[in-house]
GROMACS .gro file of C-alpha atoms in nm:
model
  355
    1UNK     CA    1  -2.458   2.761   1.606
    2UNK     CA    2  -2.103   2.603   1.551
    3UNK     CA    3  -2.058   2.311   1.354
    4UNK     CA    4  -1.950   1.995   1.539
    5UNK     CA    5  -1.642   1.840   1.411
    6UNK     CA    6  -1.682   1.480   1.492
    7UNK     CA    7  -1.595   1.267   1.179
    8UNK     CA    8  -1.593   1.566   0.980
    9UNK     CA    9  -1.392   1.607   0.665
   10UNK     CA   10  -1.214   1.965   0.682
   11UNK     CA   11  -1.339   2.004   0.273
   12UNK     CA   12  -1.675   1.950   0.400
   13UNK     CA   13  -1.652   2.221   0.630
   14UNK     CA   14  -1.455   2.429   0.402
   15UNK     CA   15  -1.705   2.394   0.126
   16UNK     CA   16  -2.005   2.422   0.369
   17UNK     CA   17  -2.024   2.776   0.389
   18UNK     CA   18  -1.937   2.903   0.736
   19UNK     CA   19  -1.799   3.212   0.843
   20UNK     CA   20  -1.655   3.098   1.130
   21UNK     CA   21  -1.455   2.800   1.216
   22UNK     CA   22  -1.531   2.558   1.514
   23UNK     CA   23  -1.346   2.581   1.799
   24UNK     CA   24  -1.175   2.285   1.766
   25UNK     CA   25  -0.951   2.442   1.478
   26UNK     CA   26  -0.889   2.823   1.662
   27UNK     CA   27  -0.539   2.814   1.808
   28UNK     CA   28  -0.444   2.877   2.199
   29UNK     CA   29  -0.416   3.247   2.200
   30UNK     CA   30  -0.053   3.238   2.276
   31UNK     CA   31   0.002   3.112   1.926
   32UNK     CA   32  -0.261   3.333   1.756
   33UNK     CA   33  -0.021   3.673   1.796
   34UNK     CA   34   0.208   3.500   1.553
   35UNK     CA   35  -0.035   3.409   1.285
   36UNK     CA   36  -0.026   3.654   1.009
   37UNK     CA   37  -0.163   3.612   0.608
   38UNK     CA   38   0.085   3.415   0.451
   39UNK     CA   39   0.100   3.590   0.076
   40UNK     CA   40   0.205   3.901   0.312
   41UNK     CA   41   0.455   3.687   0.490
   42UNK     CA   42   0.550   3.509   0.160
   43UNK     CA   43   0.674   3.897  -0.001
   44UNK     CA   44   0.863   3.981   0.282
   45UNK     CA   45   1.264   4.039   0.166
   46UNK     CA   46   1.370   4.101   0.497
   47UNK     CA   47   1.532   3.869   0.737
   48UNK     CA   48   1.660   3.557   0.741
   49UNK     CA   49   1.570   3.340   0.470
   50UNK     CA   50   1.498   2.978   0.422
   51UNK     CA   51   1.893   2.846   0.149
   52UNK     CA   52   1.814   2.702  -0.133
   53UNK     CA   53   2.086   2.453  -0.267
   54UNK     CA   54   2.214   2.360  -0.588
   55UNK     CA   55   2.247   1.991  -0.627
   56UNK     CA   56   2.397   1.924  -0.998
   57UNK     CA   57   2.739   1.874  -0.837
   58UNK     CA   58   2.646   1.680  -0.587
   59UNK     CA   59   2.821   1.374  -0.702
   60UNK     CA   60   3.059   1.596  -0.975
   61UNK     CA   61   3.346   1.397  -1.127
   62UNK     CA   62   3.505   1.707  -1.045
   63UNK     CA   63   3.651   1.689  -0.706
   64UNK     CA   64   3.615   2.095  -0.646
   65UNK     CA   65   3.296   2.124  -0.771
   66UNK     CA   66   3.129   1.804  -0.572
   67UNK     CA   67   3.330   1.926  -0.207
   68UNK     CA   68   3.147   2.284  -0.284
   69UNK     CA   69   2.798   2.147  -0.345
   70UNK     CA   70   2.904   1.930  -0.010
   71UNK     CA   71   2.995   2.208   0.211
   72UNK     CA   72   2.706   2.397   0.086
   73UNK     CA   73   2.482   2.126   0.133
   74UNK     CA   74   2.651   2.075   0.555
   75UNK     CA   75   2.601   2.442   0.617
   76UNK     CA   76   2.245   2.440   0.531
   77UNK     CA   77   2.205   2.132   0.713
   78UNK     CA   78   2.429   2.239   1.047
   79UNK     CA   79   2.217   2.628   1.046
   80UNK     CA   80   1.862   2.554   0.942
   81UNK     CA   81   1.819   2.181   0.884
   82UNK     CA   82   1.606   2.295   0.604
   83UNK     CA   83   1.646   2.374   0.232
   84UNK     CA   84   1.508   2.403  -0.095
   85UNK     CA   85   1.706   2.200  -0.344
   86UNK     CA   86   1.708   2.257  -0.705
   87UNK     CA   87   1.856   2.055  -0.976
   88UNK     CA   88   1.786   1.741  -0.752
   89UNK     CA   89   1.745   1.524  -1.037
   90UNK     CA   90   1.412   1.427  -1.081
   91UNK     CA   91   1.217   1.477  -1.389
   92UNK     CA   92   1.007   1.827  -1.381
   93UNK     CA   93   0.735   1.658  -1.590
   94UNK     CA   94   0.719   1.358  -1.353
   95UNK     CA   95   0.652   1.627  -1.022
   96UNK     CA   96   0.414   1.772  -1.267
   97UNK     CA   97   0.287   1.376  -1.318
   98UNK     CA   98   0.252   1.343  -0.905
   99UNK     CA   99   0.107   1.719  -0.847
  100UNK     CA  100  -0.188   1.594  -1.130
  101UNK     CA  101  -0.213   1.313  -0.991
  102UNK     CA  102  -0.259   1.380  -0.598
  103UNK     CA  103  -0.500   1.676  -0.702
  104UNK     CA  104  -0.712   1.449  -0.918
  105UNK     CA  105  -0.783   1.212  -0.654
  106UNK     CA  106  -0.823   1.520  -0.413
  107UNK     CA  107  -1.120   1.634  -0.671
  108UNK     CA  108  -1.324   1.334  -0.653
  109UNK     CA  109  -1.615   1.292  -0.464
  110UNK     CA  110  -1.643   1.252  -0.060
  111UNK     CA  111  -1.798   0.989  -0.173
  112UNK     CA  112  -1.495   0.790  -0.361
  113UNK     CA  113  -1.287   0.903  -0.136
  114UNK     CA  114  -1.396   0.789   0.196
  115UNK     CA  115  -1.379   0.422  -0.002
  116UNK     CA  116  -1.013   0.489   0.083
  117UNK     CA  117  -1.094   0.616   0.468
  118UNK     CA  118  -0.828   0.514   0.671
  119UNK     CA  119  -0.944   0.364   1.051
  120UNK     CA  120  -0.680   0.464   1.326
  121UNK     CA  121  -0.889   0.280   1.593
  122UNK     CA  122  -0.806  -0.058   1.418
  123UNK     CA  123  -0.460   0.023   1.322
  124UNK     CA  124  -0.518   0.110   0.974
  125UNK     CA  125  -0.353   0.445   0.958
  126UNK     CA  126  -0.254   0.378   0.547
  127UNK     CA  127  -0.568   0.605   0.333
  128UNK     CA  128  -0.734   0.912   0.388
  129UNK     CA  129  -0.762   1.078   0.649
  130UNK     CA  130  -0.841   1.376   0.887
  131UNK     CA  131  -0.685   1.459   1.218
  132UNK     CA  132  -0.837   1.344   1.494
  133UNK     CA  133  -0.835   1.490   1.809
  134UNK     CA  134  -0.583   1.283   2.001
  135UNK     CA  135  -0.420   1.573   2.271
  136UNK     CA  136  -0.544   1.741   2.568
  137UNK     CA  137  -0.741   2.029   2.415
  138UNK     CA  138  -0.878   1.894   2.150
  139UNK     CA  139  -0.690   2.078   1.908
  140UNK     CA  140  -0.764   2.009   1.534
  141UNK     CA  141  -0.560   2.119   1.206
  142UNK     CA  142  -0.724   2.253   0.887
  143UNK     CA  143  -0.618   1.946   0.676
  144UNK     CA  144  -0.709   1.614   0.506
  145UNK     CA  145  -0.421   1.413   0.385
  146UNK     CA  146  -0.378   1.091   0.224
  147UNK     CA  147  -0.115   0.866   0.363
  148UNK     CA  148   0.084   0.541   0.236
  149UNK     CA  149   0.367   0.383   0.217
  150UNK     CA  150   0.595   0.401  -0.125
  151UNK     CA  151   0.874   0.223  -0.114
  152UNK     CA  152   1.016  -0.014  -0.088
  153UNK     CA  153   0.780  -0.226  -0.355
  154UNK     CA  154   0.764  -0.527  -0.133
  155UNK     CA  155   0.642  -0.337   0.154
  156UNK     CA  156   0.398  -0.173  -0.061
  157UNK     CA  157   0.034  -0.204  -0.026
  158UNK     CA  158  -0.142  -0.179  -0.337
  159UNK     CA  159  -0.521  -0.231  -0.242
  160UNK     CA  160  -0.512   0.144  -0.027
  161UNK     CA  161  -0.348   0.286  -0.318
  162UNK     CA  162  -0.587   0.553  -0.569
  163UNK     CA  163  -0.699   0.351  -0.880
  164UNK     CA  164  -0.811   0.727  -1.000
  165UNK     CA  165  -0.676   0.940  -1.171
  166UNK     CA  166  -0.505   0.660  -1.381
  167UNK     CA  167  -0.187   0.764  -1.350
  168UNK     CA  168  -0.145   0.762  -0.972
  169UNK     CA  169   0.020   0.481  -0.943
  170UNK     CA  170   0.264   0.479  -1.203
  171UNK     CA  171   0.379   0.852  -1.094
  172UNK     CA  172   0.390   0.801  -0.784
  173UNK     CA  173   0.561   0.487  -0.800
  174UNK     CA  174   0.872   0.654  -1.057
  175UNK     CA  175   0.887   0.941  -0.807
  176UNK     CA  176   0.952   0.679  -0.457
  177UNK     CA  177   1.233   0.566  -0.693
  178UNK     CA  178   1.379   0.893  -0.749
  179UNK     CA  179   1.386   1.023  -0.441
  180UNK     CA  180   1.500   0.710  -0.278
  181UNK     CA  181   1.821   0.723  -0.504
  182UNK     CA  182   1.853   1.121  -0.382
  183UNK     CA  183   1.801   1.017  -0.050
  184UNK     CA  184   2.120   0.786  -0.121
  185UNK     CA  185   2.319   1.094  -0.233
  186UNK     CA  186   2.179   1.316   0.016
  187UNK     CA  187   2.313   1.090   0.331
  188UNK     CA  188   2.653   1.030   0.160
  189UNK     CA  189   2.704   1.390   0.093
  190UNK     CA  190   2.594   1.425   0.502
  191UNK     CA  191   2.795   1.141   0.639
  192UNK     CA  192   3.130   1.317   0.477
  193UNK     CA  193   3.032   1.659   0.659
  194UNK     CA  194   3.060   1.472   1.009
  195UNK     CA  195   3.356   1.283   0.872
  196UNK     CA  196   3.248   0.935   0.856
  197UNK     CA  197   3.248   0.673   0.530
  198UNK     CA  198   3.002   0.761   0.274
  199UNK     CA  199   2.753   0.491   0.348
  200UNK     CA  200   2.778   0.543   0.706
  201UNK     CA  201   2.409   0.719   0.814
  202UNK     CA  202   2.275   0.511   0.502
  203UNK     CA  203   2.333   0.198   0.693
  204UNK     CA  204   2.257   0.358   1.031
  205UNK     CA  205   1.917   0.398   0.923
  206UNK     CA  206   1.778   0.116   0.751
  207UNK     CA  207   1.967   0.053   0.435
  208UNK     CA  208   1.829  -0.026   0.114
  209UNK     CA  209   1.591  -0.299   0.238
  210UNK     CA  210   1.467  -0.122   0.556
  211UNK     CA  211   1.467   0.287   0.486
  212UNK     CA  212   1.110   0.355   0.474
  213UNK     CA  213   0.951   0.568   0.219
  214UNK     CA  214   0.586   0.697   0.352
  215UNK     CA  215   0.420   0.974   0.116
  216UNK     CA  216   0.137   1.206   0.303
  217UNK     CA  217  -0.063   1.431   0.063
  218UNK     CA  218  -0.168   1.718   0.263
  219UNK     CA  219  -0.510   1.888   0.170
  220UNK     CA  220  -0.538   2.228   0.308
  221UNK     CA  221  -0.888   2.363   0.205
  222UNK     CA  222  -0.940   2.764   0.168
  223UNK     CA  223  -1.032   2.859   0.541
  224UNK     CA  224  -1.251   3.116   0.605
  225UNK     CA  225  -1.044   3.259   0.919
  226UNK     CA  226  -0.703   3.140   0.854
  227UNK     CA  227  -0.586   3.399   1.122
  228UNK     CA  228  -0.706   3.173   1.365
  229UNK     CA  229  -0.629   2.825   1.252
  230UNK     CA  230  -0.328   2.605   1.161
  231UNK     CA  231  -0.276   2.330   0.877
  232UNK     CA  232   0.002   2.152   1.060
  233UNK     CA  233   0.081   2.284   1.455
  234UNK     CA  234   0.484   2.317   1.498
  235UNK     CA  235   0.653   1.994   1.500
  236UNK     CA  236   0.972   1.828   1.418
  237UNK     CA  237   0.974   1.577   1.172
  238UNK     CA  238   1.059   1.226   1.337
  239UNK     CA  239   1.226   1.084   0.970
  240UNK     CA  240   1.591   1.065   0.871
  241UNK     CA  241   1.507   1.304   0.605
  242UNK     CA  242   1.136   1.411   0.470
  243UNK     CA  243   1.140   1.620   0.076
  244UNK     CA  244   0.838   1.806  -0.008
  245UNK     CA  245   0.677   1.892  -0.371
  246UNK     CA  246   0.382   2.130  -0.317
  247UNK     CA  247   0.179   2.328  -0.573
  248UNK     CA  248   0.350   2.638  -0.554
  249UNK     CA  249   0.091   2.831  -0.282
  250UNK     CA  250   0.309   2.952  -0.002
  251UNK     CA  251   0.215   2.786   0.358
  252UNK     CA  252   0.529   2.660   0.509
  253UNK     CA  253   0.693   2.818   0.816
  254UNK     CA  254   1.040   2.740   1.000
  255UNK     CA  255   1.107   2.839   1.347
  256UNK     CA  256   1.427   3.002   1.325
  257UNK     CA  257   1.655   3.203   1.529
  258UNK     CA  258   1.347   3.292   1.772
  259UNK     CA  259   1.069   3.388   1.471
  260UNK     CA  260   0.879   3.239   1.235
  261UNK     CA  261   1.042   3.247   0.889
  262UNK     CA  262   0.806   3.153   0.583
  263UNK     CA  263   0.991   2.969   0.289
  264UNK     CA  264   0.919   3.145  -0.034
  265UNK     CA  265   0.775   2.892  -0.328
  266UNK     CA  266   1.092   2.819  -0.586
  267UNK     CA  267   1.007   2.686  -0.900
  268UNK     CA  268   1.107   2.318  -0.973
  269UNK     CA  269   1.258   2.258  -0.635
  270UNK     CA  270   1.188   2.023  -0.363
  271UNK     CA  271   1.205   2.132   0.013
  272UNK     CA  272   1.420   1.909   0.202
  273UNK     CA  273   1.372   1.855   0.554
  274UNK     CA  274   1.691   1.681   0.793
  275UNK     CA  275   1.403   1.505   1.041
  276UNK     CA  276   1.491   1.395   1.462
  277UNK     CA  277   1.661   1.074   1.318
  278UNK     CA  278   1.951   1.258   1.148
  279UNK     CA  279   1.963   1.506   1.415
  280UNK     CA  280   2.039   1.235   1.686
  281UNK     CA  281   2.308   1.011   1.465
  282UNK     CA  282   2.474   1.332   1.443
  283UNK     CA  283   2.488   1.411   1.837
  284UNK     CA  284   2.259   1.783   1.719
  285UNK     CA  285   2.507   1.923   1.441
  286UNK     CA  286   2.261   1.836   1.180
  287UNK     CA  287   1.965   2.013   1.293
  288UNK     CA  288   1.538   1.909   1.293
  289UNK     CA  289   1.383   2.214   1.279
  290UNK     CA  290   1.044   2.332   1.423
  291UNK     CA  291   0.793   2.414   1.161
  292UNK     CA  292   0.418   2.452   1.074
  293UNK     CA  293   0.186   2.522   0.806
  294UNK     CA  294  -0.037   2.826   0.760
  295UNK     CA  295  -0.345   2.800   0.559
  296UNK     CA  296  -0.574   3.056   0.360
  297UNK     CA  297  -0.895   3.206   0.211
  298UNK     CA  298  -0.809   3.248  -0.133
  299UNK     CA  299  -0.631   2.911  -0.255
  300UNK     CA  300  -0.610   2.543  -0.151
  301UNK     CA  301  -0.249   2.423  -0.107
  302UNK     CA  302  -0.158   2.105  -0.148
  303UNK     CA  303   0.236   1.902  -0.065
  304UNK     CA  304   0.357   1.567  -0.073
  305UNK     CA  305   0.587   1.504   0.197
  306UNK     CA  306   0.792   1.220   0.175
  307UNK     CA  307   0.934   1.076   0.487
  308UNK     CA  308   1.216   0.861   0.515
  309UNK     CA  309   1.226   0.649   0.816
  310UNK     CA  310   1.452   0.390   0.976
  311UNK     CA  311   1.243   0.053   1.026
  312UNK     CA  312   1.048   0.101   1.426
  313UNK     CA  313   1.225  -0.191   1.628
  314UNK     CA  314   1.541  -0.283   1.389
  315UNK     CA  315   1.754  -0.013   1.470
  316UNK     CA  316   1.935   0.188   1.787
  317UNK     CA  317   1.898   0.521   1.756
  318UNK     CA  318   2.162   0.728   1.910
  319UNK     CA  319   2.433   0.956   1.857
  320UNK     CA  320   2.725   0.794   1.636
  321UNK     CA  321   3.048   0.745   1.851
  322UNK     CA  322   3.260   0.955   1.590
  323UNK     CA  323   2.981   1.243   1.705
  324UNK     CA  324   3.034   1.215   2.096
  325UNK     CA  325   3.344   1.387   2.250
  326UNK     CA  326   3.405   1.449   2.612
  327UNK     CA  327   3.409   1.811   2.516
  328UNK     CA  328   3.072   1.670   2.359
  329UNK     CA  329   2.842   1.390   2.517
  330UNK     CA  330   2.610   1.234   2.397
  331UNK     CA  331   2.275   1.472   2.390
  332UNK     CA  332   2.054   1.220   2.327
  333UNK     CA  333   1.951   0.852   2.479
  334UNK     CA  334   1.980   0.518   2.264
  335UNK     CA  335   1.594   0.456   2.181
  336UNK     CA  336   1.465   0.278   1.881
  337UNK     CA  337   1.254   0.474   1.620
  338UNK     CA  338   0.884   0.366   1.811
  339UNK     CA  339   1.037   0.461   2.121
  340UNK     CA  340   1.100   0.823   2.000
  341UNK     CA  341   0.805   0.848   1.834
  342UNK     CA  342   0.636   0.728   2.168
  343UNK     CA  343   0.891   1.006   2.359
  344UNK     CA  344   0.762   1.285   2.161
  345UNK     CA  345   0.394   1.227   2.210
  346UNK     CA  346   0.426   1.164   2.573
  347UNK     CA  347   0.641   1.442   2.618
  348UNK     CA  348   0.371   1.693   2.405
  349UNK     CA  349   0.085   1.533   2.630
  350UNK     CA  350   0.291   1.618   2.912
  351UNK     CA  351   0.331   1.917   2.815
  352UNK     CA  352  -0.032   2.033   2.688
  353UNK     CA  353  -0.191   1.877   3.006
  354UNK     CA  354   0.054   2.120   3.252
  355UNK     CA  355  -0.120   2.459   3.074
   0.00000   0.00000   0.00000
């Protein structure tokens, strides 16, 4: 008998016992040839593999120092559009504080968690949550998450947030902070690489008062086939940029040059992601790269991505004139941040409806 899916929680199915995975979860077969186990894929040495970037001179008094960590920062950004970055700044002991803290609430009861169920059908997408089958083949991932919005405070709201563990809320709170103030660094460091004033694709997308800060916790239970399934199908992220903390089990993927590259797990870093928003300011020469997540039998993985978005109606997105040459138009059309959004699903409906 397979287990229906409807409502389900993928920890409940997880934890249930079954050999086998409902259908819902087993990928189209054209994706299944490029599924392998991901510790296997994890030791691999050769190949391309995914930079990782030194930050401590990112804003160096020294002018030598700070234009290397730049270019070094561009080139990872121009080639992969992803990276891990290491001495980014933030506090090991408070990533420890937010890894504690998003696994504590994780090990509560279904119970005590569903009081924080999100309800997409009435717009409430802030909470916890499972996918739910929203394309044409009814394709689910092998995840729960937990999704809010961090920063800025004012925005904030507090009633969806965990009371437990304790410290939820004053970790994650200190760590929005942080990484809003790298995020600061991050797209000055950028907007010099295309040439433009430091604060340029700061103030392109949102500014202090408007960048969005929206934290998902992904959950991805041990799977009992994980040759079969997928924890997040290949996307691009729609944010300016998204950084990810995880708890050092291997799971991400990047599609790069043609194959599927797995990012190895280095201690103390974050992975940093330049998302759609970034890519289309820049006219393409910062890249959003396709990626997915593979899940496991022997551990649970968990991340914390950390999206930064432009505000949904406030803002024209579109390539920056300094980006757009006649020897280089303009590759994408002006669309605000809900109309992309709105794009990409269409266009994937589209797309899954024609096979």
């Amino acid at each position: 008998m397979v287990a229906t899916v409807v409502g389900t929680r993928v920890e409940s199915l997880a934890s249930s016992g079954i050999e086998a995975i409902p259908k819902e979860y087993v990928r189209p077969q054209e994706e299944l040839t490029s599924i392998g186990n991901i510790f296997e894929e994890e030791k691999k040495e050769n190949g391309p593999q995914v930079p990782t970037i030194d930050l401590e001179d990112l804003v160096s008094e020294d002018e030598e120092k700070r234009e290397r960590c730049h270019e070094e920062l561009k080139r990872a950004a121009t080639e992969w559009g992803v990276m891990h970055v290491v001495n980014h700044g933030i506090p090991i002991e408070l990533m420890d504080r937010v890894r504690a803290a998003g696994a504590g609430f994780f090990n509560q009861s279904m119970e005590e968690k569903e009081k924080y169920a999100n309800d997409h059908a009435s717009g409430n997408i802030q909470g916890y949550g499972s996918k739910l089958a929203n394309n044409a083949c009814g394709q689910l991932e092998w995840e729960d998450y937990f999704f809010h919005l961090v920063y800025p405070e004012d925005k904030r709201d507090m009633s969806i947030w965990p009371k437990t563990p304790s410290d939820y809320i004053s970790a994650t709170s200190a760590y929005a902070e942080h990484l809003r103030g790298l995020a600061t660094k991050i797209l000055s460091a950028l907007s010099l690489g295309l040439g433009l004033e430091e604060g340029r694709l700061e103030k392109e997308v949102g500014g202090m008062e408007e960048l969005l800060l929206q934290m998902k916790i992904n959950y991805y239970p041990k799977c009992p086939q994980p040759e079969l399934a997928l924890g997040v199908e290949a996307h691009t992220d729609v944010s300016a940029l998204t950084f990810i903390l995880h708890n050092m089990v291997p799971g991400l993927q990047l599609f790069y040059e043609g194959k599927w590259v797995t990012a190895k797990c280095v201690p103390d870093s974050l992975v940093m992601h330049i998302g759609d928003t970034i890519e289309i300011l820049s006219n393409g020469k910062y890249k959003s790269i396709l990626h997915r997540g593979l899940v496991n039998k022997e551990k649970v993985r968990i991340s914390w991505a950390v999206f930064c978005e432009p505000p949904k109606e406030k803002i024209i997105l579109k390539p920056l004139p300094e980006t757009v040459s006649e020897a280089e138009p303009p590759l994408y059309p002006p669309r605000t941040f809900a109309q992309h959004i709105h794009h990409k699903l269409f266009r994937k409906t589209q797309e899954l409806g024609a096979k």
